[in-house]
Rosetta silent file (secondary structure, phi, psi, omega in degrees, C-alpha in Angstrom):
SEQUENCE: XXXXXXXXXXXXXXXXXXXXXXXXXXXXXXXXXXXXXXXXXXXXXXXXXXXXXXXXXXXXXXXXXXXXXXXXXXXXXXXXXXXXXXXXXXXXXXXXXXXXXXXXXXXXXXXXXXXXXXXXXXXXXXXXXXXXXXXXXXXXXXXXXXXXXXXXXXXXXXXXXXXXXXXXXXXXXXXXXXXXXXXXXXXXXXXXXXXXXXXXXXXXXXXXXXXXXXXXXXXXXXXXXXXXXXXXXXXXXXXXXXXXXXXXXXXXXXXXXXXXXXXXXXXXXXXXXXXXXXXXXXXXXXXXXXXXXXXXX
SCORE:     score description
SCORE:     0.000 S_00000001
   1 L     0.000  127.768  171.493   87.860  -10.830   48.513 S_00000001
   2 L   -95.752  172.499 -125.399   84.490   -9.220   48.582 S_00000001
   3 L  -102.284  109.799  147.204   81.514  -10.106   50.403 S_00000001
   4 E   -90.458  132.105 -172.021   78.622  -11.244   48.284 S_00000001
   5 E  -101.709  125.902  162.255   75.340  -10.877   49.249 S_00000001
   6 E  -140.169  131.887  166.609   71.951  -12.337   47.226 S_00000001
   7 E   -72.032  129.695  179.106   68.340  -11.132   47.700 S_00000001
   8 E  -110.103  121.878  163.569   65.540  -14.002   46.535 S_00000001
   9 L   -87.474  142.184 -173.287   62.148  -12.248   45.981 S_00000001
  10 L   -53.564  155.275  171.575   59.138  -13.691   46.941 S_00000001
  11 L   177.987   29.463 -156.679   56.732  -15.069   44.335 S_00000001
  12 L    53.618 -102.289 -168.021   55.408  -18.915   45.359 S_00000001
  13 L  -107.780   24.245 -179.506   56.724  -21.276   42.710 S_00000001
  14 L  -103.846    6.685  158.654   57.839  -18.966   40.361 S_00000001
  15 L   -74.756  -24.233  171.019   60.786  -18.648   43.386 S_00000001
  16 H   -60.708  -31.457  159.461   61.719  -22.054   42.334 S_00000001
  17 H   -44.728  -16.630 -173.508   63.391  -19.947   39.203 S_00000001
  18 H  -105.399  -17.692  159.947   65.791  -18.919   41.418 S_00000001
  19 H   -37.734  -55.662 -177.873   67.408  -22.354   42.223 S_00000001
  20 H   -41.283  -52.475 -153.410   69.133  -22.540   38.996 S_00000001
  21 H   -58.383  -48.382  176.639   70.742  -18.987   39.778 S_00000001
  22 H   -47.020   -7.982 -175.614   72.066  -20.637   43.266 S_00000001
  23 H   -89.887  -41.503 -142.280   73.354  -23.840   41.188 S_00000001
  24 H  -100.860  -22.723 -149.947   75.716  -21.908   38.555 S_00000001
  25 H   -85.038  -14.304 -160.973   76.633  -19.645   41.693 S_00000001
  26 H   -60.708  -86.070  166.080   77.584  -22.770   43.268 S_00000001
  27 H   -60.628  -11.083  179.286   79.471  -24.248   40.232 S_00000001
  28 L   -80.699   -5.163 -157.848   81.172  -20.998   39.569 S_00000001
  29 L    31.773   89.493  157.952   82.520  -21.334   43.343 S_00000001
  30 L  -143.042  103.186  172.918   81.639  -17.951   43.843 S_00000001
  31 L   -42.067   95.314  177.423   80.762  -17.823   47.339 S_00000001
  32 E   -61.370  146.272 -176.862   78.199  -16.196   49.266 S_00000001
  33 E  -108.701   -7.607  173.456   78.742  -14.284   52.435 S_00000001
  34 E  -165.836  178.665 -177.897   75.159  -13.883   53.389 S_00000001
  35 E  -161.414  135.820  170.681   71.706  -14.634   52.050 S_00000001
  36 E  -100.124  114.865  161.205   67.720  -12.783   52.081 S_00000001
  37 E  -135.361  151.360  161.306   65.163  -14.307   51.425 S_00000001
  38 L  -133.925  153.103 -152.052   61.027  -13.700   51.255 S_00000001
  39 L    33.692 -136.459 -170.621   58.231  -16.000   50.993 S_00000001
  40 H   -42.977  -37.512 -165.938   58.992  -18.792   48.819 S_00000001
  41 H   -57.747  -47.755  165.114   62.686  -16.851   48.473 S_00000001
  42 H   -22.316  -64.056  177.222   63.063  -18.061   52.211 S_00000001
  43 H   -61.800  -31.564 -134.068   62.327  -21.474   51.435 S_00000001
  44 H  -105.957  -52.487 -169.970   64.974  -21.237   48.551 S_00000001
  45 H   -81.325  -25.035  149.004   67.210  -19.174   50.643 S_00000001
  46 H     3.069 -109.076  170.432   67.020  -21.458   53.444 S_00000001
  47 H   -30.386  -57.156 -159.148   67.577  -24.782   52.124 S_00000001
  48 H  -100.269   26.442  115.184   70.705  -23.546   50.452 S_00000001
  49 L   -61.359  -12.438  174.266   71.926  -21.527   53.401 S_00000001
  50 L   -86.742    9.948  154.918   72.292  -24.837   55.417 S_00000001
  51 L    80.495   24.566  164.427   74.920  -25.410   53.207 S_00000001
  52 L   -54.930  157.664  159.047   73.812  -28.772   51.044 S_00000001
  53 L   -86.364  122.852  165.780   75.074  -28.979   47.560 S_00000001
  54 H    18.804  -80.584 -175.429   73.057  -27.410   45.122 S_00000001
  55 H   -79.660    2.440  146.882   71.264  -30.541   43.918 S_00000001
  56 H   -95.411    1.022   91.342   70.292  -31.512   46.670 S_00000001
  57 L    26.910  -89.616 -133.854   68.749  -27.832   47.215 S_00000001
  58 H   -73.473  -10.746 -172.066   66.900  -28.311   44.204 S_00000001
  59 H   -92.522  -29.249  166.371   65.936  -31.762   45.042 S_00000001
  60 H   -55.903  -74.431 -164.684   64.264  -30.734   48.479 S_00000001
  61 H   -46.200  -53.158 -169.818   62.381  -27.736   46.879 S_00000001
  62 H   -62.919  -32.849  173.447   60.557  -30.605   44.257 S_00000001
  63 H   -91.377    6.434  146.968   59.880  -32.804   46.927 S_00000001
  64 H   -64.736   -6.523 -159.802   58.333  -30.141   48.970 S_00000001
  65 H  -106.801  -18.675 -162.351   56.374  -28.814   45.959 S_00000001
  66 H   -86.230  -27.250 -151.957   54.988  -32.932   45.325 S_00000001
  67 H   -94.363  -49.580  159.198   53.901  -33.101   49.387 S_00000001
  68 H    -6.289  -67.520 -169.648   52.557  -29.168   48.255 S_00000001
  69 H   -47.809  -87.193 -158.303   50.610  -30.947   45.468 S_00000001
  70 H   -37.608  -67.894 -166.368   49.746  -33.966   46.529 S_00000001
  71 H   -76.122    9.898 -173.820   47.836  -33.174   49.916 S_00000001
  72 L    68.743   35.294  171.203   46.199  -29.720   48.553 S_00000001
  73 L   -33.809  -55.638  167.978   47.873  -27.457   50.936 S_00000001
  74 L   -82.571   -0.389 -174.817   47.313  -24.669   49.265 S_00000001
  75 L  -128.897    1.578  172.256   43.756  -25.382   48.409 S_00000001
  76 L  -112.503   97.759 -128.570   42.222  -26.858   51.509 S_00000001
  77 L   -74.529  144.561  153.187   40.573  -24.366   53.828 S_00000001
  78 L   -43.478  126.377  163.728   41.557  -25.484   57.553 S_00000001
  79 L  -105.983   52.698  153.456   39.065  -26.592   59.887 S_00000001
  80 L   -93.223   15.245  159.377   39.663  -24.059   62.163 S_00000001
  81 L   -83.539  -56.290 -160.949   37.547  -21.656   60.027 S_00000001
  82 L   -21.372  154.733 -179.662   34.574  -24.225   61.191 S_00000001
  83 L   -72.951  -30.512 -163.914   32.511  -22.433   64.242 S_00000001
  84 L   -85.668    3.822  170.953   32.509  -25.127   66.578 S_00000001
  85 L   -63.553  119.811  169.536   36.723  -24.536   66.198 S_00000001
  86 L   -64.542   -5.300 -169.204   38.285  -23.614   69.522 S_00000001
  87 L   -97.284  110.954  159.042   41.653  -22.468   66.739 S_00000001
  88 L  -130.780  158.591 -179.088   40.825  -20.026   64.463 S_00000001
  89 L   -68.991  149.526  169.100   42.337  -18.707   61.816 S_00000001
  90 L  -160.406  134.032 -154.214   43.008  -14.633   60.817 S_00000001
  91 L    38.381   50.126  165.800   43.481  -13.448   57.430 S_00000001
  92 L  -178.880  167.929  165.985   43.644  -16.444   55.399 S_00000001
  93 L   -74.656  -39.091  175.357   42.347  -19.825   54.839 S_00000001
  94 E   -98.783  135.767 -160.888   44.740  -21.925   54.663 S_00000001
  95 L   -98.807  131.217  176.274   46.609  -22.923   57.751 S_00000001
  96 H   -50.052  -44.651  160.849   50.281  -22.326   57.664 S_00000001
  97 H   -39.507  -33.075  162.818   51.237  -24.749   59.861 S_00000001
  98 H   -97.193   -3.187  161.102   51.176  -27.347   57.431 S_00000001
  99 H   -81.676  -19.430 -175.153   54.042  -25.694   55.158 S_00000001
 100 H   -93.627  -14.251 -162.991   55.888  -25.294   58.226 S_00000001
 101 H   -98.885  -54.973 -169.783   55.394  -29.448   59.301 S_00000001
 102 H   -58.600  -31.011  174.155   56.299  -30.081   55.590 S_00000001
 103 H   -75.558  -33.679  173.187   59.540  -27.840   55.754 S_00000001
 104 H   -50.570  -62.002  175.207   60.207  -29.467   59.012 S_00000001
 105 H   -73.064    8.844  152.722   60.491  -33.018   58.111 S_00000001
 106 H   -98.001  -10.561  131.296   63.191  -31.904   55.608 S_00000001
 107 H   -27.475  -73.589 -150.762   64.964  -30.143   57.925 S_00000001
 108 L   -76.138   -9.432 -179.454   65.426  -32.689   60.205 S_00000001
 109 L   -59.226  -82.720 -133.944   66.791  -35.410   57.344 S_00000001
 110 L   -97.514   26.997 -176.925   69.774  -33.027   57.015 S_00000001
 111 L    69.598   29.270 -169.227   69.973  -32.072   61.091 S_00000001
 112 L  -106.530  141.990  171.027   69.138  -28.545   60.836 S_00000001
 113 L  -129.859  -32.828 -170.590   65.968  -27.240   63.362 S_00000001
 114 E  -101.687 -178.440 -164.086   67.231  -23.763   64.581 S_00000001
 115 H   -93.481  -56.243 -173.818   67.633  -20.572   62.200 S_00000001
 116 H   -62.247   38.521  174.748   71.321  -20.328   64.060 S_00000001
 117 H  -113.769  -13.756 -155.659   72.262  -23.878   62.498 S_00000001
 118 L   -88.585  134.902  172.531   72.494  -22.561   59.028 S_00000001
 119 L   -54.585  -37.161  142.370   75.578  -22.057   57.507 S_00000001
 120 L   -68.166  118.440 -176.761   75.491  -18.890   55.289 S_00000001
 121 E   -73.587  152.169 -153.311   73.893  -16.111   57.324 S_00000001
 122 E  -137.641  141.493 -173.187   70.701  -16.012   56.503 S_00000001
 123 E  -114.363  107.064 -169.297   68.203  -12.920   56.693 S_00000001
 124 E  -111.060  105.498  167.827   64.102  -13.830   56.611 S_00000001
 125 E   -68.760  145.924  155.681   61.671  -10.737   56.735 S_00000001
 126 E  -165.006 -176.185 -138.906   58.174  -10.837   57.701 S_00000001
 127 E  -122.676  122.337  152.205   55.491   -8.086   59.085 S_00000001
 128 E   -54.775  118.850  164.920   53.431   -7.645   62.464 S_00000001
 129 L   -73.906  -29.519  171.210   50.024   -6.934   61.295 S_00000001
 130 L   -45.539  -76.080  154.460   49.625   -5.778   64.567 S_00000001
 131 L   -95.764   14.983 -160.374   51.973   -3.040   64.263 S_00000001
 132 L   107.662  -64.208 -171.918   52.862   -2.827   61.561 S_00000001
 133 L   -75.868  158.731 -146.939   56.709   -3.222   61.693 S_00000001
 134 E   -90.618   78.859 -177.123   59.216   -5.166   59.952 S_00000001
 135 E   -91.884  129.029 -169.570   60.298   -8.267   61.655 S_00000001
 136 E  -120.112  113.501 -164.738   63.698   -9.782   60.702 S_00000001
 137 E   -94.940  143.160 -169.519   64.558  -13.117   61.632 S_00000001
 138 L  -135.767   73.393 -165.146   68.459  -13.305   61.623 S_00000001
 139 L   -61.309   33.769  146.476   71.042  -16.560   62.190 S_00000001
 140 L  -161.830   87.051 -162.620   73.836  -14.378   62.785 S_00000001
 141 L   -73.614   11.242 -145.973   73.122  -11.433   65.095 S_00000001
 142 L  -143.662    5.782  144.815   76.028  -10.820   65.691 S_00000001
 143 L  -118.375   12.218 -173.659   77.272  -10.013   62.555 S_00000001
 144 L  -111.174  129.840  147.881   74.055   -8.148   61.357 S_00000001
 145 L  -156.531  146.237 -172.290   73.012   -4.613   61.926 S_00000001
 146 L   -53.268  144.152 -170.796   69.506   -3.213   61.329 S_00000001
 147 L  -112.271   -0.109  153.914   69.207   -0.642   58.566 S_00000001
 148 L  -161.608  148.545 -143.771   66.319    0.644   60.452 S_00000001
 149 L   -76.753  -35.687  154.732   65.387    1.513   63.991 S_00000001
 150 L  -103.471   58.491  168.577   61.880   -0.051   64.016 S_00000001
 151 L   -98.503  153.786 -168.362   62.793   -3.118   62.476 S_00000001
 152 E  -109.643  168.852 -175.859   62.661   -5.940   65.124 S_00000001
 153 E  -136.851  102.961 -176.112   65.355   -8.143   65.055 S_00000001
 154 E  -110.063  104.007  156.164   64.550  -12.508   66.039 S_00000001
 155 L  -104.532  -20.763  159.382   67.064  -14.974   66.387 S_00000001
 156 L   -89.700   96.044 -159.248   66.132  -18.032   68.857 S_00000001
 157 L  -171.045  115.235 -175.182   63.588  -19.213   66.633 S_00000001
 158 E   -58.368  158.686 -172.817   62.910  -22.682   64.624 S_00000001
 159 H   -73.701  -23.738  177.372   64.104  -22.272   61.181 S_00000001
 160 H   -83.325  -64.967 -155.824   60.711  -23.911   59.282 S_00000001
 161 H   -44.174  -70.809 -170.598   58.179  -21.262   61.564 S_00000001
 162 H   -15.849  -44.668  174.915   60.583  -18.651   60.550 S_00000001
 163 H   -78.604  -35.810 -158.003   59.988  -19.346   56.738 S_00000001
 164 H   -73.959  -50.661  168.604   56.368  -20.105   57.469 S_00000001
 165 H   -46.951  -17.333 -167.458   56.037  -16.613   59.170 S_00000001
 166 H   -88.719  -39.143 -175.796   57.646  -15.178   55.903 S_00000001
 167 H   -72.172   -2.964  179.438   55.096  -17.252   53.619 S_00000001
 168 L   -79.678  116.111 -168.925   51.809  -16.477   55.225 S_00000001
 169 L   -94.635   99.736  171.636   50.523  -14.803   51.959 S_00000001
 170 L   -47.190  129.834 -166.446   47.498  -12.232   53.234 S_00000001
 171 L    85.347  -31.413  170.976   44.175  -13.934   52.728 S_00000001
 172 L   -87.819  -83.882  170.674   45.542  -17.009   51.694 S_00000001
 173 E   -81.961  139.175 -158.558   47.816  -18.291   54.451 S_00000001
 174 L   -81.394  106.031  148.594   46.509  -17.352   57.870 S_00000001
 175 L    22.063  151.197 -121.023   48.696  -14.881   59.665 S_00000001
 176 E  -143.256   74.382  139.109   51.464  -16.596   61.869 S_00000001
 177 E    -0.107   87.036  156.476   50.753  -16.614   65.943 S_00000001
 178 E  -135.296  126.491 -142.372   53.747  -15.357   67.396 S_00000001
 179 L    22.152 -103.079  178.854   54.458  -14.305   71.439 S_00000001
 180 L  -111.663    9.102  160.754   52.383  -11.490   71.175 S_00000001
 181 E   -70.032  160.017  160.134   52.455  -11.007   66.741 S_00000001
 182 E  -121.968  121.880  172.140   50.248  -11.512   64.083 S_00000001
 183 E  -122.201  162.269 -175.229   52.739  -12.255   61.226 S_00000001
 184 E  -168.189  156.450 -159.232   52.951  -12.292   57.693 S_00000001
 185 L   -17.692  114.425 -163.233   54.537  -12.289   54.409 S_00000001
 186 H   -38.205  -34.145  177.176   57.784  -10.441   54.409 S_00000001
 187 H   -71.738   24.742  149.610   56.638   -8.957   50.787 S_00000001
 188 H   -70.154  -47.564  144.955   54.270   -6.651   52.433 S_00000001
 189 L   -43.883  -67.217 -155.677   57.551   -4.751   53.145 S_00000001
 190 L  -161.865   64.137 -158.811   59.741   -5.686   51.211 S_00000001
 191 L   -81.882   -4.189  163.724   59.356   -8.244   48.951 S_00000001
 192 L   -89.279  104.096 -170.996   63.082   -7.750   46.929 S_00000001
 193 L   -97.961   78.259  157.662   64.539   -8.089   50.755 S_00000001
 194 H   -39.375  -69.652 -165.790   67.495   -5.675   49.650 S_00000001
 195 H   -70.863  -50.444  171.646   67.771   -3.707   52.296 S_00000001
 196 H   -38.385  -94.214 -154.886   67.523   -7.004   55.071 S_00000001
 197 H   -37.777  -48.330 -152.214   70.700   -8.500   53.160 S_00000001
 198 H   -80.451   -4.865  164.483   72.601   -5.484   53.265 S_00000001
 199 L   -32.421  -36.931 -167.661   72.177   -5.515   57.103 S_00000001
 200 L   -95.167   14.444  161.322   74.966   -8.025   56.907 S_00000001
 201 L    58.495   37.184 -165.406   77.346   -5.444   55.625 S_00000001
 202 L   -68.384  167.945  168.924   77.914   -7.197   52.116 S_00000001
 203 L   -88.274  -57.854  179.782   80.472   -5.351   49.412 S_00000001
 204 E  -133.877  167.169 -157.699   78.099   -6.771   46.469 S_00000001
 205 E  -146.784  142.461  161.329   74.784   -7.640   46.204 S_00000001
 206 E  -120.788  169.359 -166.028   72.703   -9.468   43.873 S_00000001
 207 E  -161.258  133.295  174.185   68.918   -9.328   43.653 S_00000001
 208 E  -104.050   92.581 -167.558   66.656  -11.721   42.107 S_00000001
 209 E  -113.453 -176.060 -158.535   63.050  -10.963   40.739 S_00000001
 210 L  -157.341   51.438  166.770   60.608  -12.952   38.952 S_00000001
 211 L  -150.914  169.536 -141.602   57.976  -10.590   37.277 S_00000001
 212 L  -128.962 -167.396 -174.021   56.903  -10.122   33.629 S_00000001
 213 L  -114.382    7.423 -169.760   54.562   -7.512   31.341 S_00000001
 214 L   -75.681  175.537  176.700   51.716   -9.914   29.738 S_00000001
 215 L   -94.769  150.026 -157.157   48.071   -8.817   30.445 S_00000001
 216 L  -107.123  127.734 -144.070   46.244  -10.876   33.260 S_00000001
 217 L  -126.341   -2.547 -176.586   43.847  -13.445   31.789 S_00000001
 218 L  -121.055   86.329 -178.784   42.667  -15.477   35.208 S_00000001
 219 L  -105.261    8.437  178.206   39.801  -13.568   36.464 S_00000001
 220 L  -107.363    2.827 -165.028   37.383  -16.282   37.244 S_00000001
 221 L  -122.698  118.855 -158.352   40.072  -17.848   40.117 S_00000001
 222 L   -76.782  -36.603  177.551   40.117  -16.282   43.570 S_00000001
 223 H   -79.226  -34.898 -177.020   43.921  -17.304   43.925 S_00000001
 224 H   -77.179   -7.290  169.195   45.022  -16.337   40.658 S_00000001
 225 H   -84.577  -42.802 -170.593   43.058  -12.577   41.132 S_00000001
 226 H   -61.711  -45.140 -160.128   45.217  -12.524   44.876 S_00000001
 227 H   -77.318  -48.342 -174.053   48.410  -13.446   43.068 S_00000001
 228 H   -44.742  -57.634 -159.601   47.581  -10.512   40.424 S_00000001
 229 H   -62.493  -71.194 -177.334   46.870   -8.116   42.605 S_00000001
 230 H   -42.153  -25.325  175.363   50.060   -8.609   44.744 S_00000001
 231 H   -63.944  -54.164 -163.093   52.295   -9.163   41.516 S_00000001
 232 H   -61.040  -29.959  176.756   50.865   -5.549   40.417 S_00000001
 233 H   -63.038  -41.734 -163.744   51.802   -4.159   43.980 S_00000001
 234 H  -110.067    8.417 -174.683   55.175   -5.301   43.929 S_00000001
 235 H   -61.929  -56.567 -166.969   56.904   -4.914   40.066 S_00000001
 236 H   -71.780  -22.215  158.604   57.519   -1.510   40.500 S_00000001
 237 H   -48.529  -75.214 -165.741   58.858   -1.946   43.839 S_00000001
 238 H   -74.714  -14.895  179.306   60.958   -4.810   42.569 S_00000001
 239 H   -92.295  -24.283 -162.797   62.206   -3.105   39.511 S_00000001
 240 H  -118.869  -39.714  172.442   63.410    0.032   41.118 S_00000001
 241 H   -91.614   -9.481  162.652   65.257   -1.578   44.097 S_00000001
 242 H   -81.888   11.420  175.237   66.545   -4.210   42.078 S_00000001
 243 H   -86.287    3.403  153.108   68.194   -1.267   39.870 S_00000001
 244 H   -95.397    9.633  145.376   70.342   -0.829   43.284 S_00000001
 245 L   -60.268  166.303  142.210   72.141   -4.097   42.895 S_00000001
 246 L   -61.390  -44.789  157.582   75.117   -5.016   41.387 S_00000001
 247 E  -129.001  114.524 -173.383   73.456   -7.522   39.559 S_00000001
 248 E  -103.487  129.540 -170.946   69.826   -7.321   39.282 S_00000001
 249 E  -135.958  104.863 -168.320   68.595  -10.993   37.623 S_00000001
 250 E  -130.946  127.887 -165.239   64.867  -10.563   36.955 S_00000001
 251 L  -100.144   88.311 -174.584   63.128  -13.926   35.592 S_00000001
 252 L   -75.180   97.384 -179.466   59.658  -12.675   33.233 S_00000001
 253 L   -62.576   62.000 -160.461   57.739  -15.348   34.500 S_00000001
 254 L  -112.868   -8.251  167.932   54.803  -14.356   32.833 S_00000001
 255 L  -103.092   28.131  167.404   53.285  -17.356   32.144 S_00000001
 256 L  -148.341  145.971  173.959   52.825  -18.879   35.491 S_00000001
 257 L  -146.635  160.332 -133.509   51.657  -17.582   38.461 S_00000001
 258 L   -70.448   33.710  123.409   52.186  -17.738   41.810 S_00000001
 259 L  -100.996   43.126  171.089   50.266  -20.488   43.303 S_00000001
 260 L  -112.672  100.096 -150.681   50.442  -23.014   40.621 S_00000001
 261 L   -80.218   95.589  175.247   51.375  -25.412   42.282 S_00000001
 262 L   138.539  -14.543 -174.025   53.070  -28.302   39.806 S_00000001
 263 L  -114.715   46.772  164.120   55.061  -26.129   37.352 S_00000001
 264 H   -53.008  -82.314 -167.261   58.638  -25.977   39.416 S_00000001
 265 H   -37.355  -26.639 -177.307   60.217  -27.422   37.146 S_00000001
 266 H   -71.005  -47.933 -172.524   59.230  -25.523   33.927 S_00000001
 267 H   -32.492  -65.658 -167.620   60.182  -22.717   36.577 S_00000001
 268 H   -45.302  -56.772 -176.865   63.599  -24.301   37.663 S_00000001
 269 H   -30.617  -86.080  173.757   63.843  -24.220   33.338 S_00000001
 270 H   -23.059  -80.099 -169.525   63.261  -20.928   32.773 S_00000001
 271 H   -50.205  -31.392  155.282   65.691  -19.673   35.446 S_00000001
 272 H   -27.364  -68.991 -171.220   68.359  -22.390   33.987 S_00000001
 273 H   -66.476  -51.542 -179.395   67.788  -20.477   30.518 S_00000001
 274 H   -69.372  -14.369 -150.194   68.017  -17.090   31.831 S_00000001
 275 H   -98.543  -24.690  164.848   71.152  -16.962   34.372 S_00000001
 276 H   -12.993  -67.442 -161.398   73.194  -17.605   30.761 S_00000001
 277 H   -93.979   36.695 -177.430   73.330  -14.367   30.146 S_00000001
 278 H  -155.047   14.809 -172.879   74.485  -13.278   33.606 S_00000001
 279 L   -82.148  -44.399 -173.725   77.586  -15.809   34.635 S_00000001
 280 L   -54.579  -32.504 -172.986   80.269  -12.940   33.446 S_00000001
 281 L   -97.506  -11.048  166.699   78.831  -10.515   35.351 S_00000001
 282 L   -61.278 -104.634  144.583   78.550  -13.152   38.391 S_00000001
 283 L    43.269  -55.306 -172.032   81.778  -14.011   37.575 S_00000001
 284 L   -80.543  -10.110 -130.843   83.074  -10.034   38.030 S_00000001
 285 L   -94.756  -11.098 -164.637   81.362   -9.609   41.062 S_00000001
 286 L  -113.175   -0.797  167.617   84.275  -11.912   43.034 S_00000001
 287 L   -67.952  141.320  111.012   87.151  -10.252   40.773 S_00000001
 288 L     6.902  152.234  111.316   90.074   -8.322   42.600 S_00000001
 289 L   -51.905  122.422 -172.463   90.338   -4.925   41.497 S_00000001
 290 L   -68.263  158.723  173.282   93.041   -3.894   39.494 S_00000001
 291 L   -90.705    3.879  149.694   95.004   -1.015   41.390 S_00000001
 292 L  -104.645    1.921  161.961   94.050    1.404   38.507 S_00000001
 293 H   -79.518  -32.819  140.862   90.480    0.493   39.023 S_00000001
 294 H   -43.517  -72.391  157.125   90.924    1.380   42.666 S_00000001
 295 H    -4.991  -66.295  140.541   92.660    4.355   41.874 S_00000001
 296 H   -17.482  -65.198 -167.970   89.812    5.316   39.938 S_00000001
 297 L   100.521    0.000    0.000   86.887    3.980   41.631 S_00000001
């Protein structure tokens, strides 16, 4: 039986699109043998690496996006920018800490805390700003190897900082404190984490994007110019390494974008509507070979 592998790309809520694909992959019982995720793809791959069923997966992610909502997470500067803070923040506003408290207390409802509790090995990237390099948090080191030599490799590590380190979004979410890092969103690297998943030595691989072709129309909104810019950074990125899947499943989000905080669900929709036209080729990816298609190649 071969190994399947699926990369989730980062992209806030328009990562909630990618639930759907993990639902059908679910109901199809076609098993995963490992799982990538960055930024929001984390949280997504996460949650459903601790091995819940699907709907409850998808039932986490909304009520993380209403505690999201509700308290302004994403839209309420910390006040450790204030002067008189002894805490301060660096390179963002928003403090990180409180997506990692909110990802916590859902964590512990289903008894998971450490990255090595999760069932499906799970792969998280995120970046030293310091140096630079390519930090890979990894619940099963001991089936993983690095596909490059300065990549750092973290496994004794809670499983919410882990994500929160993937999700600190430069400028927005404040860089990540860690021993002697500054860290932050895994898409600075790699935001299609291809190459992380195949660390785990999969046979096939699927890879999940989320970006579209309309012209960009929210130029008076400081988050919605950040998410543009970064969208614009990574399509071509994400389009060219997801043409080195097996199945590349790309979701044109184009009309939401990645802090808008309240449209999971159309999101969740979308991806629902699109994985239609991709269960056959899921579907092949866990077929036997015939022994003149071996033959062959």
């Amino acid at each position: 039986m071969a190994k399947i592998g699926i990369a989730l790309s980062g992209g806030g809520i328009k990562s909630f699109s990618q639930l759907p694909i993990l639902a059908t992959l679910a109901n199809e019982n076609i098993n995963l043998s490992a799982i990538a995720g960055t930024s929001m793809g984390s949280v997504i791959g996460a949650l459903f690496a601790t091995g819940i069923p699907a709907d409850d997966v998808i039932r986490i992610s909304m009520e993380l996006e209403k505690e999201i909502n509700d308290k302004k997470i994403l839209m309420r500067p910390s006040s450790k920018l204030l002067p008189f803070s002894k805490e301060k923040l660096v390179a963002g506003f928003v403090d990180g800490k409180d997506l990692e408290d909110a990802l916590q207390r859902q964590l512990e409802k289903i008894g998971v805390h450490m990255l090595s509790d999760v069932t499906i090995p799970l792969v998280i990237p995120s970046v030293d700003l310091i140096t630079g390099k390519t930090i890979l948090f990894v619940s099963h080191p001991e089936l993983y190897s690095k596909q490059n030599e300065d990549e750092i490799v973290i496994s004794d590590i809670e499983l919410a900082k882990a994500v929160r380190a993937s999700c600190s979004f430069p400028f927005v979410i404040a860089a990540m404190e860690y021993q002697d890092m500054l860290l932050v969103d895994g898409g600075v690297t790699q935001n299609l984490p291809l190459s992380a998943l195949k660390g785990y030595e999969v046979d096939k691989t699927i890879a999940v994007t989320m970006f579209g072709t309309d012209e960009f129309k929210d130029t008076g909104s400081l988050l919605g110019v950040a998410s543009r810019v970064l969208d614009i950074m990574q399509r071509e990125f994400d389009r060219e390494n997801g043409s080195k899947a097996d199945v590349h499943i790309n979701i044109p989000l184009d009309k939401v974008w990645t802090f808008e905080i309240g449209k999971g669900q159309e999101t969740i929709d979308l991806g629902a509507k699109e994985v239609q036209g991709y269960v056959q080729d899921l579907k092949n990816l866990s077929k036997e070979k015939s022994w003149w298609e071996k033959l062959w190649g």
